[in-house]
């Protein structure tokens, strides 16, 4: 149901106000008894000139509206209205358009968003009115879809309404947001009733057949009859103007009037009322203005009338800021100074704010469309239930999602989440739910709507009690917990008794009750706790008994054992372990080891006595170590304990040792302790070594080594050795470990030599050195370069990885600092002694003047043919940071045509395919700070020459012909070296060379055949070769015989010249806005005419919206996606040197409105104007 919002009334005709954001109430709250009044979103403090802003997602307060639908007063403005217009940005490329659908029909609204500048999918929401989010309404009648086109990068969002109903009509809104960007668009949906006449009342028509397999097939449907009865009641009741009631009523009566007449938006109504009470300023343009408000029944007709002071003033009508155009629905009438607007067949979309402008003044009013009251079509029914059961009281009303109030004994029930009453709405069905009914829920419940009410009685009784879990007799060990538990079928309280005496809860006795379960707990039992116990539920004549018996369990006495019940025995000795026991009756004794029981015979056996039990192990072995379990059992319980038997022995041998580091005559070896220490801590280790080729081991230490690392010494460099280890504990020494991998003692190299500075820059130092004098058996793996700043002792490694070269550059040094440098040689034995540079090095580059070392072949002209590659490398010197620049003939070089690459030592000029235009003088300049060096390279790109200009036969005598010609205009960028002359007989036209490499521009051809007629041609020649074409004589030379000469007749050439003439003119046409249009005509003329196009006699030039084509005399003008502004007179002009010609036509651009070309035309008359795909 649409809701008017605040509007911008200050905008002029050239900038009409933007579409207003309308907010609907839920369809169930739309209808009152006689009239429906909606909420105004603008604050009461805002004047009529305020500009509406769209609500931001997440800033509205739907919870507040749900909690206070009938709240009085105006309240604070919505936070969504506070969004600054600066946050609006255009994200839509296609906005949803308003539409009309018949009851039961389908309609789809489409919105498109361009994703070119978006990193992820935008957030799109659909609203009905201002705050109802349609995402929660998706289902049978509403579907939301979205898709993405990767080629066009367009997000498409669709909202499809299926089988529309009348209450679906209203204003809708689509919002799109992405980070700080936001866009909103509102549109209207109008639902029209079926055009068929209403049938007469027939009770048989109430039986509906909705199809096979449906639940309601064949059921009686009185909804049609009820609606017709409602119409009769409305005709008989007097019409009530709620607007007048509110204006004259006391504020304390507002809420009562709102519910009585179905006002779901009381706050918005009060805002309108306050705005109406403002003092109306006198208007110079209106002699009589609009009334403050009008109301009309749905489907009725309303009349707006104003009287003008000046009838010549232009008058415009607006609805929610959109100008109203004449149509079958909106009819304008003039009577003298009166201007009248009729609105026919009013629907809920017509409920809005209207205003009329006359010049700079305007007058506004409000139109309210009334809806019929809501009736109770199916009442409540009396219900009986038991305590704890779920109760549902249901009724049905005449409209979907209608506003319904529930009462208990006349007191209204709220739908608060904390309330034990929950109200559920499913279309026309409203249900009151009580999850767990209680005795005090017995009452009379009623439901009330704007058009009726219904009530029913609810009776809640106690359910017959059943014992689900009875108490059980228990035998409890002394000191253990007594836990009695029972379960009954109902959640009621009860009392506990012992031997007929009531038991109260205390610190020792715990009583628990949770739901239908009751528990009695004594954590520590005593002898006095034995007896008969009983539980009696409240309000029921029933008891649940049981008996509790207390017993004393057996016990083990392990006070004489060591820590953690551990007993130690040396391997090979006998163990006899005696454990005292108690218990009544005397318990049975069980010894076990793992899953295996210990018997009374064998090497490991158990011996039993009246007050003790004995474990015997003969000749203990290491495998006998581990836990032994002793268990005592009698009818009172059992006792058990774990006794750890520990058999100690010599340790296992350690793993083979690892040699981690070697020197010239020493090494460092490490090893891991043995996996099994024999049950006794390791006291130390003995180490032995031998040569790999020998079998004789030599002990290296005579005192135990406490650590797991050792350094053998006094070995021979280059000889392979092996080492091994013995572990020792209190019992003895282990077997030797496996020998280590063989190793060879090696020595480090001597220091590197001749450490010197190679070069220095502002941020780096390059050092060079010579290899060590003595390398040794381990060889040389590489070098480590280290440096430190002067005045510090912190040496920094310059190369994290070894370098095998004797030159290294230290980068990243601060300019002006001084560093000390040292180099170490590294091999398998380690790092050598460092070699130091004798003095600190200053990190500052020494200036080296620039100097270009131009190659000898470039000191003269460098010549290349067209199409060849030019690749010149010019070395230079200069430090620091020499800057190289190039110019060609005094201008900068185009790097897109000629590639230049510069390094610190040279520069390269590269041309992949040389052209004549690449010829010229190339100036190279190298700069180092204020020092400059220059060089010039002359590059000449040559090609074959053009043909000579004119070849003329100067004279013919006897067998001789004298020829002359002019040098060619294009010499190929090289000197002409000669000419080649050829002759051809006119009959055969086969060419033969007469003279080659001829240097003059005239020549005499001899020894020609008398009676033949000859043509001659000349080629030009340079260093690249002959010209591709030759110049031939226009006349032939006849070597005539002596006698009369025949003179050939002269014929004039035919003149094909013609001034331009259009053979097919332009034709008047129309185009559809947004679709490409073309204009075509044809023209002829010689010479070929030049074609130009004009719009309204203005020449069309360099406009991307137009494309012009001309092919074989057919001229085409293409207009890309025209708009109404592209309409007008188009002219095609053809011009050549003989004259000109013009043709023109008129183009009309039409706009599509909802599939109809001409806006404002009634839909019933637009059948002939529907657009088809063939029109495009």
Short mmCIF file of N, CA and C in Angstrom, two decimals, residues 727-838:
data_model
loop_
_atom_site.label_atom_id
_atom_site.label_comp_id
_atom_site.label_asym_id
_atom_site.label_seq_id
_atom_site.Cartn_x
_atom_site.Cartn_y
_atom_site.Cartn_z
N UNK A 727 77.73 -46.90 26.93
CA UNK A 727 76.95 -46.28 28.01
C UNK A 727 77.18 -47.05 29.30
N UNK A 728 77.21 -46.32 30.46
CA UNK A 728 77.50 -46.92 31.77
C UNK A 728 76.42 -46.48 32.75
N UNK A 729 75.81 -47.45 33.52
CA UNK A 729 74.93 -47.11 34.65
C UNK A 729 75.42 -47.83 35.90
N UNK A 730 74.62 -47.81 36.95
CA UNK A 730 75.07 -48.40 38.22
C UNK A 730 75.23 -49.91 38.13
N UNK A 731 74.58 -50.53 37.15
CA UNK A 731 74.67 -51.99 37.06
C UNK A 731 75.91 -52.40 36.29
N UNK A 732 76.31 -51.59 35.25
CA UNK A 732 77.49 -51.95 34.48
C UNK A 732 77.55 -51.16 33.18
N UNK A 733 78.39 -51.69 32.22
CA UNK A 733 78.62 -50.99 30.96
C UNK A 733 77.91 -51.73 29.84
N UNK A 734 77.34 -50.96 28.91
CA UNK A 734 76.58 -51.55 27.80
C UNK A 734 77.53 -52.08 26.75
N UNK A 735 76.97 -52.70 25.73
CA UNK A 735 77.71 -53.09 24.56
C UNK A 735 78.06 -51.84 23.75
N UNK A 736 79.11 -51.89 22.88
CA UNK A 736 79.47 -50.68 22.13
C UNK A 736 78.42 -50.34 21.07
N UNK A 737 78.35 -49.05 20.77
CA UNK A 737 77.44 -48.61 19.71
C UNK A 737 78.02 -48.96 18.35
N UNK A 738 77.21 -48.78 17.31
CA UNK A 738 77.71 -48.96 15.95
C UNK A 738 78.71 -47.86 15.64
N UNK A 739 79.75 -48.15 14.81
CA UNK A 739 80.73 -47.09 14.49
C UNK A 739 80.08 -45.95 13.73
N UNK A 740 80.68 -44.78 13.88
CA UNK A 740 80.18 -43.62 13.14
C UNK A 740 80.59 -43.72 11.68
N UNK A 741 80.04 -42.84 10.86
CA UNK A 741 80.51 -42.75 9.48
C UNK A 741 81.95 -42.26 9.49
N UNK A 742 82.73 -42.77 8.56
CA UNK A 742 84.14 -42.39 8.51
C UNK A 742 84.27 -40.90 8.20
N UNK A 743 85.29 -40.26 8.75
CA UNK A 743 85.52 -38.84 8.55
C UNK A 743 87.02 -38.61 8.41
N UNK A 744 87.40 -37.51 7.80
CA UNK A 744 88.80 -37.18 7.56
C UNK A 744 89.08 -35.83 8.20
N UNK A 745 90.02 -35.69 9.13
CA UNK A 745 90.39 -34.38 9.69
C UNK A 745 90.97 -33.48 8.59
N UNK A 746 90.46 -32.28 8.52
CA UNK A 746 90.88 -31.32 7.51
C UNK A 746 91.17 -29.99 8.15
N UNK A 747 92.05 -29.17 7.46
CA UNK A 747 92.41 -27.85 7.97
C UNK A 747 91.81 -26.79 7.06
N UNK A 748 91.55 -25.61 7.60
CA UNK A 748 91.04 -24.49 6.82
C UNK A 748 92.16 -23.94 5.95
N UNK A 749 91.80 -23.16 4.94
CA UNK A 749 92.80 -22.58 4.04
C UNK A 749 93.46 -21.38 4.70
N UNK A 750 94.50 -20.88 4.05
CA UNK A 750 95.12 -19.62 4.49
C UNK A 750 94.24 -18.47 4.03
N UNK A 751 94.44 -17.25 4.54
CA UNK A 751 93.57 -16.12 4.16
C UNK A 751 93.74 -15.77 2.68
N UNK A 752 92.70 -15.16 2.07
CA UNK A 752 92.84 -14.66 0.69
C UNK A 752 93.95 -13.59 0.64
N UNK A 753 94.43 -13.30 -0.59
CA UNK A 753 95.53 -12.35 -0.75
C UNK A 753 95.12 -11.21 -1.66
N UNK A 754 95.92 -10.15 -1.60
CA UNK A 754 95.78 -8.99 -2.50
C UNK A 754 94.36 -8.43 -2.51
N UNK A 755 93.80 -8.18 -1.33
CA UNK A 755 92.47 -7.57 -1.24
C UNK A 755 92.58 -6.09 -1.59
N UNK A 756 91.80 -5.64 -2.58
CA UNK A 756 91.89 -4.25 -3.06
C UNK A 756 90.50 -3.78 -3.49
N UNK A 757 90.38 -2.43 -3.62
CA UNK A 757 89.13 -1.81 -4.06
C UNK A 757 89.13 -1.76 -5.58
N UNK A 758 88.02 -2.25 -6.19
CA UNK A 758 87.90 -2.23 -7.65
C UNK A 758 87.18 -0.96 -8.12
N UNK A 759 86.06 -0.62 -7.48
CA UNK A 759 85.31 0.60 -7.84
C UNK A 759 84.44 0.99 -6.67
N UNK A 760 84.03 2.30 -6.67
CA UNK A 760 83.20 2.84 -5.59
C UNK A 760 82.11 3.71 -6.23
N UNK A 761 80.88 3.55 -5.75
CA UNK A 761 79.77 4.46 -6.12
C UNK A 761 79.24 5.09 -4.85
N UNK A 762 78.16 5.87 -5.01
CA UNK A 762 77.58 6.53 -3.84
C UNK A 762 76.92 5.54 -2.90
N UNK A 763 76.56 4.33 -3.37
CA UNK A 763 75.87 3.36 -2.52
C UNK A 763 76.51 2.00 -2.53
N UNK A 764 77.62 1.80 -3.20
CA UNK A 764 78.22 0.47 -3.28
C UNK A 764 79.73 0.57 -3.36
N UNK A 765 80.37 -0.56 -2.98
CA UNK A 765 81.83 -0.70 -3.06
C UNK A 765 82.10 -2.07 -3.66
N UNK A 766 82.93 -2.14 -4.70
CA UNK A 766 83.30 -3.40 -5.34
C UNK A 766 84.74 -3.76 -4.94
N UNK A 767 84.90 -4.96 -4.35
CA UNK A 767 86.21 -5.44 -3.89
C UNK A 767 86.67 -6.58 -4.79
N UNK A 768 87.98 -6.74 -4.89
CA UNK A 768 88.57 -7.85 -5.62
C UNK A 768 89.78 -8.36 -4.84
N UNK A 769 90.10 -9.66 -5.02
CA UNK A 769 91.18 -10.28 -4.28
C UNK A 769 91.71 -11.48 -5.07
N UNK A 770 92.74 -12.10 -4.52
CA UNK A 770 93.33 -13.30 -5.11
C UNK A 770 93.09 -14.50 -4.20
N UNK A 771 93.10 -15.74 -4.74
CA UNK A 771 92.85 -16.93 -3.90
C UNK A 771 93.94 -17.08 -2.85
N UNK A 772 93.68 -17.93 -1.79
CA UNK A 772 94.68 -18.17 -0.73
C UNK A 772 95.92 -18.89 -1.29
N UNK A 773 97.02 -18.67 -0.61
CA UNK A 773 98.26 -19.34 -1.02
C UNK A 773 98.21 -20.82 -0.70
N UNK A 774 97.64 -21.18 0.44
CA UNK A 774 97.56 -22.58 0.86
C UNK A 774 96.09 -22.97 0.98
N UNK A 775 95.67 -23.99 0.21
CA UNK A 775 94.27 -24.41 0.24
C UNK A 775 94.11 -25.69 1.06
N UNK A 776 94.96 -26.64 0.95
CA UNK A 776 94.88 -27.84 1.76
C UNK A 776 94.03 -28.92 1.11
N UNK A 777 93.86 -30.05 1.89
CA UNK A 777 93.18 -31.23 1.36
C UNK A 777 91.68 -31.03 1.20
N UNK A 778 91.11 -30.10 1.94
CA UNK A 778 89.65 -29.90 1.88
C UNK A 778 89.21 -29.08 0.69
N UNK A 779 90.15 -28.50 -0.04
CA UNK A 779 89.78 -27.69 -1.19
C UNK A 779 89.25 -26.33 -0.78
N UNK A 780 88.55 -25.66 -1.70
CA UNK A 780 88.01 -24.32 -1.47
C UNK A 780 86.57 -24.29 -1.97
N UNK A 781 85.62 -23.96 -1.05
CA UNK A 781 84.19 -23.90 -1.43
C UNK A 781 83.76 -22.52 -1.88
N UNK A 782 84.35 -21.47 -1.36
CA UNK A 782 83.95 -20.12 -1.73
C UNK A 782 84.47 -19.11 -0.75
N UNK A 783 83.89 -17.86 -0.85
CA UNK A 783 84.37 -16.76 -0.01
C UNK A 783 83.18 -16.08 0.67
N UNK A 784 83.48 -15.52 1.85
CA UNK A 784 82.52 -14.71 2.60
C UNK A 784 83.10 -13.30 2.71
N UNK A 785 82.28 -12.31 2.30
CA UNK A 785 82.71 -10.90 2.36
C UNK A 785 81.95 -10.24 3.51
N UNK A 786 82.69 -9.59 4.43
CA UNK A 786 82.08 -8.91 5.57
C UNK A 786 82.59 -7.49 5.63
N UNK A 787 81.76 -6.62 6.20
CA UNK A 787 82.16 -5.22 6.36
C UNK A 787 81.59 -4.68 7.65
N UNK A 788 82.21 -3.62 8.15
CA UNK A 788 81.68 -2.90 9.32
C UNK A 788 81.98 -1.43 9.12
N UNK A 789 81.15 -0.59 9.72
CA UNK A 789 81.33 0.85 9.63
C UNK A 789 82.44 1.29 10.57
N UNK A 790 83.15 2.29 10.15
CA UNK A 790 84.28 2.79 10.95
C UNK A 790 83.77 3.27 12.31
N UNK A 791 84.46 2.84 13.36
CA UNK A 791 84.08 3.21 14.72
C UNK A 791 83.21 2.17 15.40
N UNK A 792 82.82 1.07 14.70
CA UNK A 792 82.01 0.02 15.30
C UNK A 792 82.75 -1.30 15.15
N UNK A 793 82.31 -2.31 15.93
CA UNK A 793 82.90 -3.64 15.89
C UNK A 793 81.93 -4.69 15.34
N UNK A 794 80.81 -4.25 14.81
CA UNK A 794 79.79 -5.18 14.32
C UNK A 794 80.04 -5.47 12.84
N UNK A 795 80.47 -6.70 12.56
CA UNK A 795 80.74 -7.10 11.18
C UNK A 795 79.47 -7.65 10.55
N UNK A 796 79.19 -7.19 9.34
CA UNK A 796 77.96 -7.54 8.62
C UNK A 796 78.34 -8.38 7.42
N UNK A 797 77.65 -9.53 7.25
CA UNK A 797 77.91 -10.41 6.10
C UNK A 797 77.25 -9.81 4.86
N UNK A 798 78.04 -9.55 3.84
CA UNK A 798 77.51 -8.92 2.62
C UNK A 798 76.89 -9.94 1.69
N UNK A 799 77.38 -11.18 1.69
CA UNK A 799 76.82 -12.22 0.81
C UNK A 799 76.34 -13.38 1.66
N UNK A 800 74.98 -13.54 1.83
CA UNK A 800 74.47 -14.67 2.63
C UNK A 800 74.89 -16.02 2.07
N UNK A 801 75.06 -16.11 0.75
CA UNK A 801 75.51 -17.36 0.13
C UNK A 801 76.95 -17.18 -0.36
N UNK A 802 77.74 -18.29 -0.29
CA UNK A 802 79.15 -18.22 -0.69
C UNK A 802 79.27 -17.81 -2.15
N UNK A 803 80.28 -17.03 -2.45
CA UNK A 803 80.59 -16.67 -3.83
C UNK A 803 81.90 -17.33 -4.22
N UNK A 804 81.92 -17.90 -5.44
CA UNK A 804 83.13 -18.57 -5.91
C UNK A 804 84.00 -17.65 -6.76
N UNK A 805 83.59 -16.40 -6.93
CA UNK A 805 84.36 -15.45 -7.71
C UNK A 805 85.25 -14.62 -6.78
N UNK A 806 86.28 -14.02 -7.34
CA UNK A 806 87.20 -13.19 -6.55
C UNK A 806 86.89 -11.71 -6.71
N UNK A 807 85.60 -11.42 -6.92
CA UNK A 807 85.14 -10.03 -7.05
C UNK A 807 83.71 -9.97 -6.55
N UNK A 808 83.40 -8.95 -5.72
CA UNK A 808 82.06 -8.86 -5.15
C UNK A 808 81.71 -7.39 -4.89
N UNK A 809 80.45 -7.04 -5.10
CA UNK A 809 79.98 -5.66 -4.89
C UNK A 809 79.09 -5.63 -3.66
N UNK A 810 79.44 -4.75 -2.73
CA UNK A 810 78.65 -4.53 -1.51
C UNK A 810 77.68 -3.38 -1.81
N UNK A 811 76.36 -3.67 -1.83
CA UNK A 811 75.34 -2.67 -2.17
C UNK A 811 74.65 -2.15 -0.92
N UNK A 812 73.86 -1.08 -1.12
CA UNK A 812 73.02 -0.54 -0.05
C UNK A 812 73.79 0.19 1.03
N UNK A 813 74.93 0.82 0.71
CA UNK A 813 75.71 1.54 1.70
C UNK A 813 75.32 3.00 1.71
N UNK A 814 75.30 3.64 2.88
CA UNK A 814 74.97 5.08 2.92
C UNK A 814 76.11 5.91 2.34
N UNK A 815 75.71 6.92 1.57
CA UNK A 815 76.70 7.79 0.91
C UNK A 815 77.47 8.59 1.97
N UNK A 816 78.78 8.65 1.78
CA UNK A 816 79.63 9.42 2.68
C UNK A 816 80.16 8.66 3.87
N UNK A 817 79.69 7.41 4.08
CA UNK A 817 80.18 6.64 5.22
C UNK A 817 81.52 5.98 4.87
N UNK A 818 82.21 5.52 5.92
CA UNK A 818 83.48 4.81 5.75
C UNK A 818 83.32 3.40 6.30
N UNK A 819 83.80 2.42 5.54
CA UNK A 819 83.64 1.03 5.95
C UNK A 819 84.99 0.34 5.92
N UNK A 820 85.11 -0.72 6.78
CA UNK A 820 86.23 -1.64 6.77
C UNK A 820 85.75 -2.95 6.16
N UNK A 821 86.57 -3.57 5.33
CA UNK A 821 86.17 -4.78 4.60
C UNK A 821 87.17 -5.88 4.89
N UNK A 822 86.64 -7.13 5.04
CA UNK A 822 87.49 -8.30 5.17
C UNK A 822 86.86 -9.46 4.39
N UNK A 823 87.71 -10.39 3.98
CA UNK A 823 87.26 -11.53 3.18
C UNK A 823 87.82 -12.80 3.81
N UNK A 824 86.97 -13.86 3.88
CA UNK A 824 87.36 -15.16 4.42
C UNK A 824 87.17 -16.23 3.34
N UNK A 825 88.09 -17.19 3.31
CA UNK A 825 87.94 -18.35 2.45
C UNK A 825 87.28 -19.47 3.24
N UNK A 826 86.38 -20.23 2.60
CA UNK A 826 85.60 -21.26 3.29
C UNK A 826 85.77 -22.58 2.55
N UNK A 827 86.01 -23.67 3.33
CA UNK A 827 85.98 -25.03 2.79
C UNK A 827 85.28 -25.92 3.79
N UNK A 828 85.39 -27.24 3.61
CA UNK A 828 84.68 -28.17 4.49
C UNK A 828 85.15 -28.07 5.92
N UNK A 829 86.39 -27.59 6.16
CA UNK A 829 86.90 -27.47 7.52
C UNK A 829 86.44 -26.19 8.19
N UNK A 830 85.87 -25.25 7.46
CA UNK A 830 85.39 -24.02 8.07
C UNK A 830 85.95 -22.80 7.38
N UNK A 831 85.91 -21.65 8.09
CA UNK A 831 86.35 -20.38 7.56
C UNK A 831 87.83 -20.14 7.89
N UNK A 832 88.53 -19.53 6.97
CA UNK A 832 89.95 -19.20 7.19
C UNK A 832 90.05 -17.92 8.00
N UNK A 833 91.27 -17.54 8.33
CA UNK A 833 91.51 -16.25 8.94
C UNK A 833 91.14 -15.15 7.94
N UNK A 834 90.57 -14.05 8.39
CA UNK A 834 90.13 -13.02 7.44
C UNK A 834 91.31 -12.22 6.89
N UNK A 835 91.09 -11.71 5.68
CA UNK A 835 92.03 -10.80 5.06
C UNK A 835 91.41 -9.42 5.10
N UNK A 836 92.06 -8.43 5.80
CA UNK A 836 91.51 -7.11 6.00
C UNK A 836 92.05 -6.15 4.94
N UNK A 837 91.17 -5.22 4.55
CA UNK A 837 91.66 -4.11 3.73
C UNK A 837 92.42 -3.15 4.64
N UNK A 838 93.55 -2.65 4.22
CA UNK A 838 94.42 -1.93 5.17
C UNK A 838 93.83 -0.63 5.70
#
